[in-house]
mmCIF file of C-alpha atoms in Angstrom:
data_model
loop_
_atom_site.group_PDB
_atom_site.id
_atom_site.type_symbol
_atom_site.label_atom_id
_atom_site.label_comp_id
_atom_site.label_asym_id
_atom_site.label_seq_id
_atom_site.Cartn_x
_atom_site.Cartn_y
_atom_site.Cartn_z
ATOM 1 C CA UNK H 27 -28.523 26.512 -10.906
ATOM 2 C CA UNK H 28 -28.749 22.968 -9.194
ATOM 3 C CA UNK H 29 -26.222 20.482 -9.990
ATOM 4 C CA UNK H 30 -25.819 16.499 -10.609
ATOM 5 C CA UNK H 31 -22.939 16.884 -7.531
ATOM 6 C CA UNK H 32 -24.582 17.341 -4.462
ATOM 7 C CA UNK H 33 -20.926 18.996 -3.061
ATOM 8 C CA UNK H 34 -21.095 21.682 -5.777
ATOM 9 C CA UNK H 35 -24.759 22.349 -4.347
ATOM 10 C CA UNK H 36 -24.190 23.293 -0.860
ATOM 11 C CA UNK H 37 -21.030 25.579 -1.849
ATOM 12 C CA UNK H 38 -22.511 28.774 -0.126
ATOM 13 C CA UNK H 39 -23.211 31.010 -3.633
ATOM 14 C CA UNK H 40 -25.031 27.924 -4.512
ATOM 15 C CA UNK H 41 -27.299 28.320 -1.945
ATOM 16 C CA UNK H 42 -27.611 31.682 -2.147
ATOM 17 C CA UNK H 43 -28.140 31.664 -6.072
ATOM 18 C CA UNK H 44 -30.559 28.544 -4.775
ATOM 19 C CA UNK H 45 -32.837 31.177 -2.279
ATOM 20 C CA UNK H 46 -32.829 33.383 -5.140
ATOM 21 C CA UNK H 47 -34.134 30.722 -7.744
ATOM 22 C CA UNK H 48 -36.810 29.604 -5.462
ATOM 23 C CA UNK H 49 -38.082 33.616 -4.106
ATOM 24 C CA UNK H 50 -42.054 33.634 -3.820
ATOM 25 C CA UNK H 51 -43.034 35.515 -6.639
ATOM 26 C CA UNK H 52 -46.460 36.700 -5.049
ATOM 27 C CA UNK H 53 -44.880 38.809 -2.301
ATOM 28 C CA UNK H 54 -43.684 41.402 -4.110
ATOM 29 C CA UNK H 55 -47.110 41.089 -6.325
ATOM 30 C CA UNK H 56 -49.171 41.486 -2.983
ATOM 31 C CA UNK H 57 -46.829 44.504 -2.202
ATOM 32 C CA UNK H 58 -49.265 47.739 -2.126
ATOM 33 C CA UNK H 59 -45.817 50.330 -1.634
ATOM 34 C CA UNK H 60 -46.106 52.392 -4.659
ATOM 35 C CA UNK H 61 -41.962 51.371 -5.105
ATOM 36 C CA UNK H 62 -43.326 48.048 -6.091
ATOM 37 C CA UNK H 63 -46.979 48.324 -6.840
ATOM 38 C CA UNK H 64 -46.446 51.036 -9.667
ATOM 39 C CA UNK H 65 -42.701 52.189 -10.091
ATOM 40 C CA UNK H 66 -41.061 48.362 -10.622
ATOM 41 C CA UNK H 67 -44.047 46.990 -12.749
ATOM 42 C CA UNK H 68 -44.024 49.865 -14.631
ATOM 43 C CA UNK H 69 -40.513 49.899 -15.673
ATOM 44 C CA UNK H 70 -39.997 48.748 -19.429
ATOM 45 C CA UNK H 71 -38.281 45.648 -18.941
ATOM 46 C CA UNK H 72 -41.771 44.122 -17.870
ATOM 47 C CA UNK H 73 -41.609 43.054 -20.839
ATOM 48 C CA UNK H 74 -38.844 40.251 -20.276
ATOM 49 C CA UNK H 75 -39.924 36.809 -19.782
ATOM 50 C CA UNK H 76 -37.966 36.871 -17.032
ATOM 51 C CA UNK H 77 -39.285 40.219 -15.370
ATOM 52 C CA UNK H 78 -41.326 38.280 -13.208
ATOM 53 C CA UNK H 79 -37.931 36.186 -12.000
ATOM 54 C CA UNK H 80 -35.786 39.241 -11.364
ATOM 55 C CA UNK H 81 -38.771 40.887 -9.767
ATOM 56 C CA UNK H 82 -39.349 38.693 -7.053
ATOM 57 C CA UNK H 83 -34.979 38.135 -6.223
ATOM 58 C CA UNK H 84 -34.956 41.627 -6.234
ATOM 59 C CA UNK H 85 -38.246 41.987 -3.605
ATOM 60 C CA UNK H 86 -36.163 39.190 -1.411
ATOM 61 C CA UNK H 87 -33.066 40.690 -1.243
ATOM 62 C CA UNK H 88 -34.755 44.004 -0.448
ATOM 63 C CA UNK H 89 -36.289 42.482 2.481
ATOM 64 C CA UNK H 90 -33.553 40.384 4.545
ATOM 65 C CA UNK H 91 -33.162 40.696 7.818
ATOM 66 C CA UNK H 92 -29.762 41.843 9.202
ATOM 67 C CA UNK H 93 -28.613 38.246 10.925
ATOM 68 C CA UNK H 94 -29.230 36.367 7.862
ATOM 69 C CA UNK H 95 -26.578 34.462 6.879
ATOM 70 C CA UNK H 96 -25.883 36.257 3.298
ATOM 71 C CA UNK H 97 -26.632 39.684 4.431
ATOM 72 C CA UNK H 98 -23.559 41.177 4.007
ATOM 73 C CA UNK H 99 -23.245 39.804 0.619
ATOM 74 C CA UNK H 100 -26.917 40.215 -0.657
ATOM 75 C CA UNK H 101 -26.012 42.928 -3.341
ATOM 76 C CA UNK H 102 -22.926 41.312 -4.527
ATOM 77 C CA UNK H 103 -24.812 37.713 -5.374
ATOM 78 C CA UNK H 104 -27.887 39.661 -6.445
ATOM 79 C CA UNK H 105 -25.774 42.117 -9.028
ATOM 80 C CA UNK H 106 -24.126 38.372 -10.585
ATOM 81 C CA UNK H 107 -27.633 36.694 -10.233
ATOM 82 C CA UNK H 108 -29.266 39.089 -12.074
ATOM 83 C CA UNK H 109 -26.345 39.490 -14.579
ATOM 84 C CA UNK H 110 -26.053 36.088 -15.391
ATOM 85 C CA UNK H 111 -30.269 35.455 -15.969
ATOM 86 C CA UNK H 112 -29.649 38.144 -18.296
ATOM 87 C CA UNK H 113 -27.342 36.889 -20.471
ATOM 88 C CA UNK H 114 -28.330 33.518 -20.522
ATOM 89 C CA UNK H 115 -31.414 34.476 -21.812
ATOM 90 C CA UNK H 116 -30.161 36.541 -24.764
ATOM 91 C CA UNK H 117 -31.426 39.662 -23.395
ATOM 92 C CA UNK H 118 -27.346 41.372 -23.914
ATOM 93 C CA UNK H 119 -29.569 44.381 -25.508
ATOM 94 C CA UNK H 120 -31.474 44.548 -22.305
ATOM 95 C CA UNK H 121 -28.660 44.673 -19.747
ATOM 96 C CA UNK H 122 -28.258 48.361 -18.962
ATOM 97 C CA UNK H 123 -31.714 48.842 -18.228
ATOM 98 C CA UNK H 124 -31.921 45.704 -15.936
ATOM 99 C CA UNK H 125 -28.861 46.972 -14.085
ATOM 100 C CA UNK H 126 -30.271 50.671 -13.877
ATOM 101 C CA UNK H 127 -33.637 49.066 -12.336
ATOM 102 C CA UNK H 128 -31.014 47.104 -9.646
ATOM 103 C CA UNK H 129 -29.065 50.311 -9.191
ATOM 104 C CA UNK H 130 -32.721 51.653 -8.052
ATOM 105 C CA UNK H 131 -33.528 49.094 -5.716
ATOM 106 C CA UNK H 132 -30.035 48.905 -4.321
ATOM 107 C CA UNK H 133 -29.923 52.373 -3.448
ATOM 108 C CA UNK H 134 -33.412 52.758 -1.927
ATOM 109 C CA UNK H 135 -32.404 50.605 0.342
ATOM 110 C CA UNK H 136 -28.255 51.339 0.767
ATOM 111 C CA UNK H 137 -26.394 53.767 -0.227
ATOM 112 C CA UNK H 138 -22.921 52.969 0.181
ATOM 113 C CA UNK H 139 -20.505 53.907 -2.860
ATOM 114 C CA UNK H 140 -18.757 50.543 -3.000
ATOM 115 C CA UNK H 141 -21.192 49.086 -4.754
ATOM 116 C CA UNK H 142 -20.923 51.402 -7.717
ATOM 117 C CA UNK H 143 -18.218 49.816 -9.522
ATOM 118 C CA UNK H 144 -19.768 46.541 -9.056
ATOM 119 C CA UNK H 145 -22.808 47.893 -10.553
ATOM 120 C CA UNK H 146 -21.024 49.604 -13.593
ATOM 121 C CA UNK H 147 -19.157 46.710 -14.390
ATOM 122 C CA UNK H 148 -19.378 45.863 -18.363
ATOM 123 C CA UNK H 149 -21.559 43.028 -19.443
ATOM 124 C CA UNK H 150 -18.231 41.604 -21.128
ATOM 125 C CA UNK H 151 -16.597 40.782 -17.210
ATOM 126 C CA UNK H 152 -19.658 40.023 -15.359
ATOM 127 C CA UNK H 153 -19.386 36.156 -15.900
ATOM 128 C CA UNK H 154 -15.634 35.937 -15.299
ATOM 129 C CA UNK H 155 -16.426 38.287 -12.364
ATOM 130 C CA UNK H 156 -18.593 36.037 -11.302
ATOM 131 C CA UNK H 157 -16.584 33.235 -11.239
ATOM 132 C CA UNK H 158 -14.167 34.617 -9.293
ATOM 133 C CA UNK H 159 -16.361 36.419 -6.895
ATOM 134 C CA UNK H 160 -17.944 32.349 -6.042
ATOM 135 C CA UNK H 161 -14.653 30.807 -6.019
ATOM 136 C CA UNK H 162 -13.580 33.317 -3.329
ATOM 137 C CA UNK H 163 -17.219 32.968 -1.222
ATOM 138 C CA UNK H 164 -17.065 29.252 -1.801
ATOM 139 C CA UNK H 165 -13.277 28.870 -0.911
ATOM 140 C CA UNK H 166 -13.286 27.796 2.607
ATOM 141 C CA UNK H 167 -15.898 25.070 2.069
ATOM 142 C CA UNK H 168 -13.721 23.785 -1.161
ATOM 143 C CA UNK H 169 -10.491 23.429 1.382
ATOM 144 C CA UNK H 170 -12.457 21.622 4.069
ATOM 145 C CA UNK H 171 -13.329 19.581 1.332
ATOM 146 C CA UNK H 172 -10.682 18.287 -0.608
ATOM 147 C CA UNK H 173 -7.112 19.888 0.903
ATOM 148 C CA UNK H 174 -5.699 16.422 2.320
ATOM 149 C CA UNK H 175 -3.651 15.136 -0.927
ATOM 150 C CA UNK H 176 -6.001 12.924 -3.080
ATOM 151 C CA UNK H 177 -8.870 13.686 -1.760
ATOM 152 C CA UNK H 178 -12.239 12.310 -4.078
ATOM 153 C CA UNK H 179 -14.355 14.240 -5.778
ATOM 154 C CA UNK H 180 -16.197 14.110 -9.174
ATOM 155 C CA UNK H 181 -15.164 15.260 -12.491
ATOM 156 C CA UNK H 182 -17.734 17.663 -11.947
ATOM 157 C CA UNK H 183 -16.387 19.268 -9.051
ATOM 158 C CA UNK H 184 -12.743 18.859 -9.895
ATOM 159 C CA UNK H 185 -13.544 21.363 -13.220
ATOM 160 C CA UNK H 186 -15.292 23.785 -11.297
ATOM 161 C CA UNK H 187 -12.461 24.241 -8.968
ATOM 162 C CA UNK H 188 -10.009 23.994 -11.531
ATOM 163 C CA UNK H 189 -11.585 26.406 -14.145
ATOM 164 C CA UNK H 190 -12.075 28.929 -11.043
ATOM 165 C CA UNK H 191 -8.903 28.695 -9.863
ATOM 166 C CA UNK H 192 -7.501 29.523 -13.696
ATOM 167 C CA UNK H 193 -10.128 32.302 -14.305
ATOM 168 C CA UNK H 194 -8.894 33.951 -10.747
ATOM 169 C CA UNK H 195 -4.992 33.696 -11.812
ATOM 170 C CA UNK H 196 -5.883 35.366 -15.439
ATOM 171 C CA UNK H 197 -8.134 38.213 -13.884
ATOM 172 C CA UNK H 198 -5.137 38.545 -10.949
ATOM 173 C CA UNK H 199 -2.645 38.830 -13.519
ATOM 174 C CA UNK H 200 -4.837 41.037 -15.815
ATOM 175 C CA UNK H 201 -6.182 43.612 -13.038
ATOM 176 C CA UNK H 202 -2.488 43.953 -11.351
ATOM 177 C CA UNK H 203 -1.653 47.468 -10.471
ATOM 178 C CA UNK H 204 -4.677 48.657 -12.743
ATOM 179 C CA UNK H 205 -7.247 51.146 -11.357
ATOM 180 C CA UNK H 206 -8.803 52.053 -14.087
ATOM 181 C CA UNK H 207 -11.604 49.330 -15.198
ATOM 182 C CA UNK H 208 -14.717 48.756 -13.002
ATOM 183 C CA UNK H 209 -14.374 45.129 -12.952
ATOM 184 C CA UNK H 210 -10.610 45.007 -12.054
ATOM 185 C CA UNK H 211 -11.294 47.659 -9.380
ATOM 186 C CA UNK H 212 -14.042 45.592 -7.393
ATOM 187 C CA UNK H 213 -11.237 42.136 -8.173
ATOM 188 C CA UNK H 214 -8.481 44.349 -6.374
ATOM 189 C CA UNK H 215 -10.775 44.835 -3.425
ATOM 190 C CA UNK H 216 -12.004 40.844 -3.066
ATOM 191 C CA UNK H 217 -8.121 40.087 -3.482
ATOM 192 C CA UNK H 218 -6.958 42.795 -0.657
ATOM 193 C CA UNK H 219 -9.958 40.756 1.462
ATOM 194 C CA UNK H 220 -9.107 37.376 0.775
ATOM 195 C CA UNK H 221 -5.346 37.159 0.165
ATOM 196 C CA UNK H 222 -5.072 36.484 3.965
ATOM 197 C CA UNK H 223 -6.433 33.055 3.260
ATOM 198 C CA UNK H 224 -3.883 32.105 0.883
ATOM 199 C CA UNK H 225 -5.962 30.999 -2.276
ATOM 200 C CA UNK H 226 -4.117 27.684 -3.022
ATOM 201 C CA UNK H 227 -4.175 25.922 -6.277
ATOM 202 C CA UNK H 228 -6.615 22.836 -5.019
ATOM 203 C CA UNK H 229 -7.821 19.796 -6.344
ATOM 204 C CA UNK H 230 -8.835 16.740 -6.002
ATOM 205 C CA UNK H 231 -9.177 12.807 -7.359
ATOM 206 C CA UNK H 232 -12.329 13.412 -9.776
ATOM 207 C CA UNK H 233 -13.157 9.938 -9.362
ATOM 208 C CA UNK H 234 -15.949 10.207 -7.303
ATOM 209 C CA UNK H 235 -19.593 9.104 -8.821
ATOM 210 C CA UNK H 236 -21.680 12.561 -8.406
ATOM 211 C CA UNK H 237 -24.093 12.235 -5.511
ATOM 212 C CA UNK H 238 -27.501 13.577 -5.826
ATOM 213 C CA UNK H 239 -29.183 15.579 -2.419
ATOM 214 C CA UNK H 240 -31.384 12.969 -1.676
ATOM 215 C CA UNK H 241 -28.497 10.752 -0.653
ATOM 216 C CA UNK H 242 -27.947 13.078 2.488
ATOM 217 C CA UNK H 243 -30.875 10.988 3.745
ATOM 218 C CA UNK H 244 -27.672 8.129 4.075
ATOM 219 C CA UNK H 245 -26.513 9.805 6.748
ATOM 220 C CA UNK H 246 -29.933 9.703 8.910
ATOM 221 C CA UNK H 247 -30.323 6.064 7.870
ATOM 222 C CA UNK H 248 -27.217 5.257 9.735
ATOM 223 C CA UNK H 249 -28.032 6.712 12.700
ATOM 224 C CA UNK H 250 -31.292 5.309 13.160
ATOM 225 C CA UNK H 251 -29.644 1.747 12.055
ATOM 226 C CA UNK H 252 -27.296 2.785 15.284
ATOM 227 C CA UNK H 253 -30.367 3.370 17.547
ATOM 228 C CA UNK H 254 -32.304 0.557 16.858
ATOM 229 C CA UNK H 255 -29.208 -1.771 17.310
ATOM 230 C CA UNK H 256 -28.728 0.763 20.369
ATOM 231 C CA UNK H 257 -32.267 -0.525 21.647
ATOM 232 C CA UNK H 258 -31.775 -3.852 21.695
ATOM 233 C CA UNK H 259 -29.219 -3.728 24.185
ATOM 234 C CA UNK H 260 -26.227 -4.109 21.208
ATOM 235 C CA UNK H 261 -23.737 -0.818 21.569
ATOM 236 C CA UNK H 262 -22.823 -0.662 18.005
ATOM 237 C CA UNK H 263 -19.127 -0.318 19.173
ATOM 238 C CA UNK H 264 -19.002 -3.315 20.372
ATOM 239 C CA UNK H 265 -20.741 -5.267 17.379
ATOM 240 C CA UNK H 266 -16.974 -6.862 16.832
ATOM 241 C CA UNK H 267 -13.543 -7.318 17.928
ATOM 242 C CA UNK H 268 -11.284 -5.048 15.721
ATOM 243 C CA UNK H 269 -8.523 -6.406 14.968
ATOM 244 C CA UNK H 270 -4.996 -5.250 16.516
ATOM 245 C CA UNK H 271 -7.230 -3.123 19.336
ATOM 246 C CA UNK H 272 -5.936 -4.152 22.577
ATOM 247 C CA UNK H 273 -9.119 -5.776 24.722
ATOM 248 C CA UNK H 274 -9.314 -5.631 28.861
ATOM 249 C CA UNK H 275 -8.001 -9.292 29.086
ATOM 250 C CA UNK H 276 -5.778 -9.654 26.326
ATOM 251 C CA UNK H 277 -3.373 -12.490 25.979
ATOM 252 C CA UNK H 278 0.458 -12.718 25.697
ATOM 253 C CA UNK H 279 2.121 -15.219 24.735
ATOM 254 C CA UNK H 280 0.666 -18.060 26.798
ATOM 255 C CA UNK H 281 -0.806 -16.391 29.787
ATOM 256 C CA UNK H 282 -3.341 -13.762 30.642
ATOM 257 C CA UNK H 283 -2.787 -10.101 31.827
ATOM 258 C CA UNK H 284 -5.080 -8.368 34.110
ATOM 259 C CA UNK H 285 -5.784 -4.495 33.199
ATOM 260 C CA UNK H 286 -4.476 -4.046 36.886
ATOM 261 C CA UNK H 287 -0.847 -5.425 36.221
ATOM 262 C CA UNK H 288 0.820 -2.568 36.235
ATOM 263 C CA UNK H 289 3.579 -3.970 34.220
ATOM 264 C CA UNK H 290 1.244 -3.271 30.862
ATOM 265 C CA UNK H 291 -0.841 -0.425 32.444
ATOM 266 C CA UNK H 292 1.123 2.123 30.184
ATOM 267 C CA UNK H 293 0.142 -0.581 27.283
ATOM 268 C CA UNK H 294 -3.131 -0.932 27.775
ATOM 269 C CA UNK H 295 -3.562 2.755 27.697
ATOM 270 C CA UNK H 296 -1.823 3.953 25.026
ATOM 271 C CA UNK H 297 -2.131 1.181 22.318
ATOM 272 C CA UNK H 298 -6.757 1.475 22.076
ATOM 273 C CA UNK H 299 -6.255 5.211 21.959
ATOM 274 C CA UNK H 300 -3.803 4.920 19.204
ATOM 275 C CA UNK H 301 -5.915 1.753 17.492
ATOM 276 C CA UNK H 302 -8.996 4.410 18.258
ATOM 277 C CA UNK H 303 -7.651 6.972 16.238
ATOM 278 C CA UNK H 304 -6.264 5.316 13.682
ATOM 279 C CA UNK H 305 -9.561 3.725 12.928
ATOM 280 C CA UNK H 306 -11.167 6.916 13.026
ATOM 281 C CA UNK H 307 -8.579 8.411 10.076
ATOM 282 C CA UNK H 308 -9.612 5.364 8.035
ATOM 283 C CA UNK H 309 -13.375 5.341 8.336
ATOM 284 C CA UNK H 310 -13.637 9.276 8.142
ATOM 285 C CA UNK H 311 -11.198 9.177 5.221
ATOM 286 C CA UNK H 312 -11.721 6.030 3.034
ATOM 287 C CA UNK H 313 -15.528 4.813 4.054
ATOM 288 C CA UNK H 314 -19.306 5.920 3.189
ATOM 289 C CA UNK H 315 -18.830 6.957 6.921
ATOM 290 C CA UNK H 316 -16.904 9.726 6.636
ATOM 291 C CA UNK H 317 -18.459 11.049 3.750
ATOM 292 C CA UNK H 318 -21.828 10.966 5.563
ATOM 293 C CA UNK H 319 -20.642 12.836 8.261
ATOM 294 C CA UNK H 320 -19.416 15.620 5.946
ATOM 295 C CA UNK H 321 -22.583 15.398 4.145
ATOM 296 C CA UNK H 322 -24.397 15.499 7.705
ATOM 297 C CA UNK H 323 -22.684 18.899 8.740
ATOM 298 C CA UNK H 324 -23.288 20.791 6.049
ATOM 299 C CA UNK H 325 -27.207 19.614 5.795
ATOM 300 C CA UNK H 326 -27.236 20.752 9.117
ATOM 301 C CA UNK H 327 -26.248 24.531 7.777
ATOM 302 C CA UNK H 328 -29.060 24.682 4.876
ATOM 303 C CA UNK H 329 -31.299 23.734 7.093
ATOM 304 C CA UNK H 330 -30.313 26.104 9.583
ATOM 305 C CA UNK H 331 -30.626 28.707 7.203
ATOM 306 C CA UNK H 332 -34.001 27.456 5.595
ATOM 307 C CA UNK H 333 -35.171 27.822 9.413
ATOM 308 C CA UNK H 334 -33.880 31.269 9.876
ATOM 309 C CA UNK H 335 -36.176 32.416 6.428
ATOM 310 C CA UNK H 336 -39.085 30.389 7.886
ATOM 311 C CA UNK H 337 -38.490 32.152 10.783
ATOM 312 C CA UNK H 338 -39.003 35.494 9.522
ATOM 313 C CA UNK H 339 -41.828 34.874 7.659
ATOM 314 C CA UNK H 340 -43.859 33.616 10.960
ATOM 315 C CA UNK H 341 -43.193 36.927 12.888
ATOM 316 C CA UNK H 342 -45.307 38.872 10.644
ATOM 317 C CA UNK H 343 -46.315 40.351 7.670
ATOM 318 C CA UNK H 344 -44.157 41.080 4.676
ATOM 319 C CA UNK H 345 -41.714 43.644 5.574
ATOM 320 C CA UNK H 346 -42.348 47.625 5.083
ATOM 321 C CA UNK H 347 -40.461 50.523 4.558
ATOM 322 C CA UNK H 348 -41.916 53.440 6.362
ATOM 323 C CA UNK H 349 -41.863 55.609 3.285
ATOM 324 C CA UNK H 350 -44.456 55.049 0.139
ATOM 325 C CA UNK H 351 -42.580 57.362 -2.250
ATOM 326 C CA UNK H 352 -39.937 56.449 -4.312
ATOM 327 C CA UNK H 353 -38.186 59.795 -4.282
ATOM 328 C CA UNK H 354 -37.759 59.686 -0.082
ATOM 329 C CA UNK H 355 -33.868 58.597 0.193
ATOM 330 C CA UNK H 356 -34.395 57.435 3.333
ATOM 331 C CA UNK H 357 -32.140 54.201 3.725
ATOM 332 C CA UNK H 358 -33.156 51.079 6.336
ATOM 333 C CA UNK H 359 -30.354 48.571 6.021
ATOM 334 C CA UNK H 360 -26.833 49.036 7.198
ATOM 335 C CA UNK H 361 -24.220 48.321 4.239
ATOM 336 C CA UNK H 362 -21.286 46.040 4.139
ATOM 337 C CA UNK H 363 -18.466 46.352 2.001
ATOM 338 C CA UNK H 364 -17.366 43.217 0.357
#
């Protein structure tokens, strides 16, 4: 689900979608439980091309840790995930039973009855669902984004905010004071979570050249550029003069000041901070700088996260259940509604 737009790629469902994607498929191959070894294999939509693909997002999800970063979520993305390789690969006949086989996996492992409208949601609202559901996860990381006026931003992105803000009005509009449909049942719920936040109509300049994920390496580049300037005894603040900063013997008029008079004390003060921040507005705001900085933090999340699942897979083996049938109801992960 990678994009050309390296912004649209760190959006959290994009990671998520991303772990998903990229789930070892021999895990739940190596798994000897009879849940996995004979009851999931066995199922009849083995037969999918894409068995193999749900198989393994479904063995991932079944395993994560509470303290993961998506845990609360996990059933929610996997339920869309799932929906959407579904339909994408013409397998509409097929969706039931793929949904049936997630219902069993869900509730071996939680039990909670929120997630039953999400799971009997029609094929016909799961991708507008979906839309909606992603626009609301990915919502906070959009505003940080591109909420100052004019912000850039490719075409690319500028659509997917646009179409997601549209889908979410239609759906709003559609689902208002209506109890009745799965799909607007589980939309009333996200909107009683998220209306707090004010969903805003956003966008942005759509401008912006698409930048791949390798060019987060920029950001790296600059800083060792800073430390090797750094280690020749250069401070890379003090490269050159900028212009209309106040210096510590500045000139007025015809005759020198001391940064002891007191007479410009106040001046000398007040005017670098103000030149200081003003220069940090414009390179944050209108220079590769600030953009690598943005770039920088969020880098610094994925890989966060890509430590945390490293993490758990060098404390031990591949995660258990204590039971080996699948009839023993026996739940081992706590349940958070969305």
């Amino acid at each position: 689900m990678a994009t050309e737009d390296y912004y649209l790629n760190i959006l959290p469902s994009s990671i998520f979608y991303d772990k998903l994607d990229r789930a070892k498929e021999d895990e739940y191959i190596r798994e000897q439980n009879p849940y996995w070894k004979t009851f999931i294999r066995e199922q009849r939509i083995k037969t999918l091309s894409i068995f193999d693909t749900l198989a393994k997002g479904f063995y991932y999800v079944s395993h994560m840790r509470e303290g993961d970063m998506f845990y609360d979520d996990r059933w929610n993305y996997l339920y869309f995930w799932t929906g959407l390789k579904v339909l994408d690969n013409k397998y509409d006949s097929s969706f039931s039973e793929v949904m049936a086989v997630l219902k069993s996996v869900r509730d071996r492992n939680d039990q909670n009855d929120e997630y039953y409208e999400l799971i009997n949601t029609s094929k016909e609202h799961l991708k507008d669902l979906k839309q909606v559901y992603d626009y609301l996860q990915n919502y906070g990381t959009i505003e940080l984004r591109i909420s100052p006026h004019n912000s850039e931003c490719s075409l690319m992105y500028k659509e997917y905010v646009q179409n997601s803000y549209a889908t979410y009005n239609v759906m709003k509009g559609k689902c208002k004071g209506k109890d009745t449909e799965h799909h607007c049942k589980v939309f009333n719920r996200l909107e009683t979570k998220y209306k707090k936040k004010d969903i805003k109509d956003l966008t942005c300049s759509g401008i912006q050249v698409p930048q791949k994920v390798l060019e987060v390496q920029d950001f790296n580049d600059s800083e060792e550029d800073e430390h090797s300037l750094q280690g020749h005894g250069t401070p890379v603040s003090h490269l050159a003069p900028v212009p209309g900063e106040f210096t510590r013997d500045m000139t007025i008029g015809d005759r020198n000041v001391s940064p002891s008079s007191g007479s410009t004390s106040s001046l000398t003060t007040v005017f670098p901070l103000l030149g200081t921040a003003s220069l940090a507005f414009f390179f944050l705001k209108f220079t590769p700088i600030g953009s690598r900085f943005y770039r920088s933090i969020f880098r610094k999340q994925i890989i966060r996260s890509n430590e945390e699942e490293e993490a758990q897979e060098i404390l031990g083996n591949s995660y258990e259940f204590p039971h080996a049938n699948i009839e023993d109801t026996k739940h081992n992960i706590a349940y958070y509604s969305m």
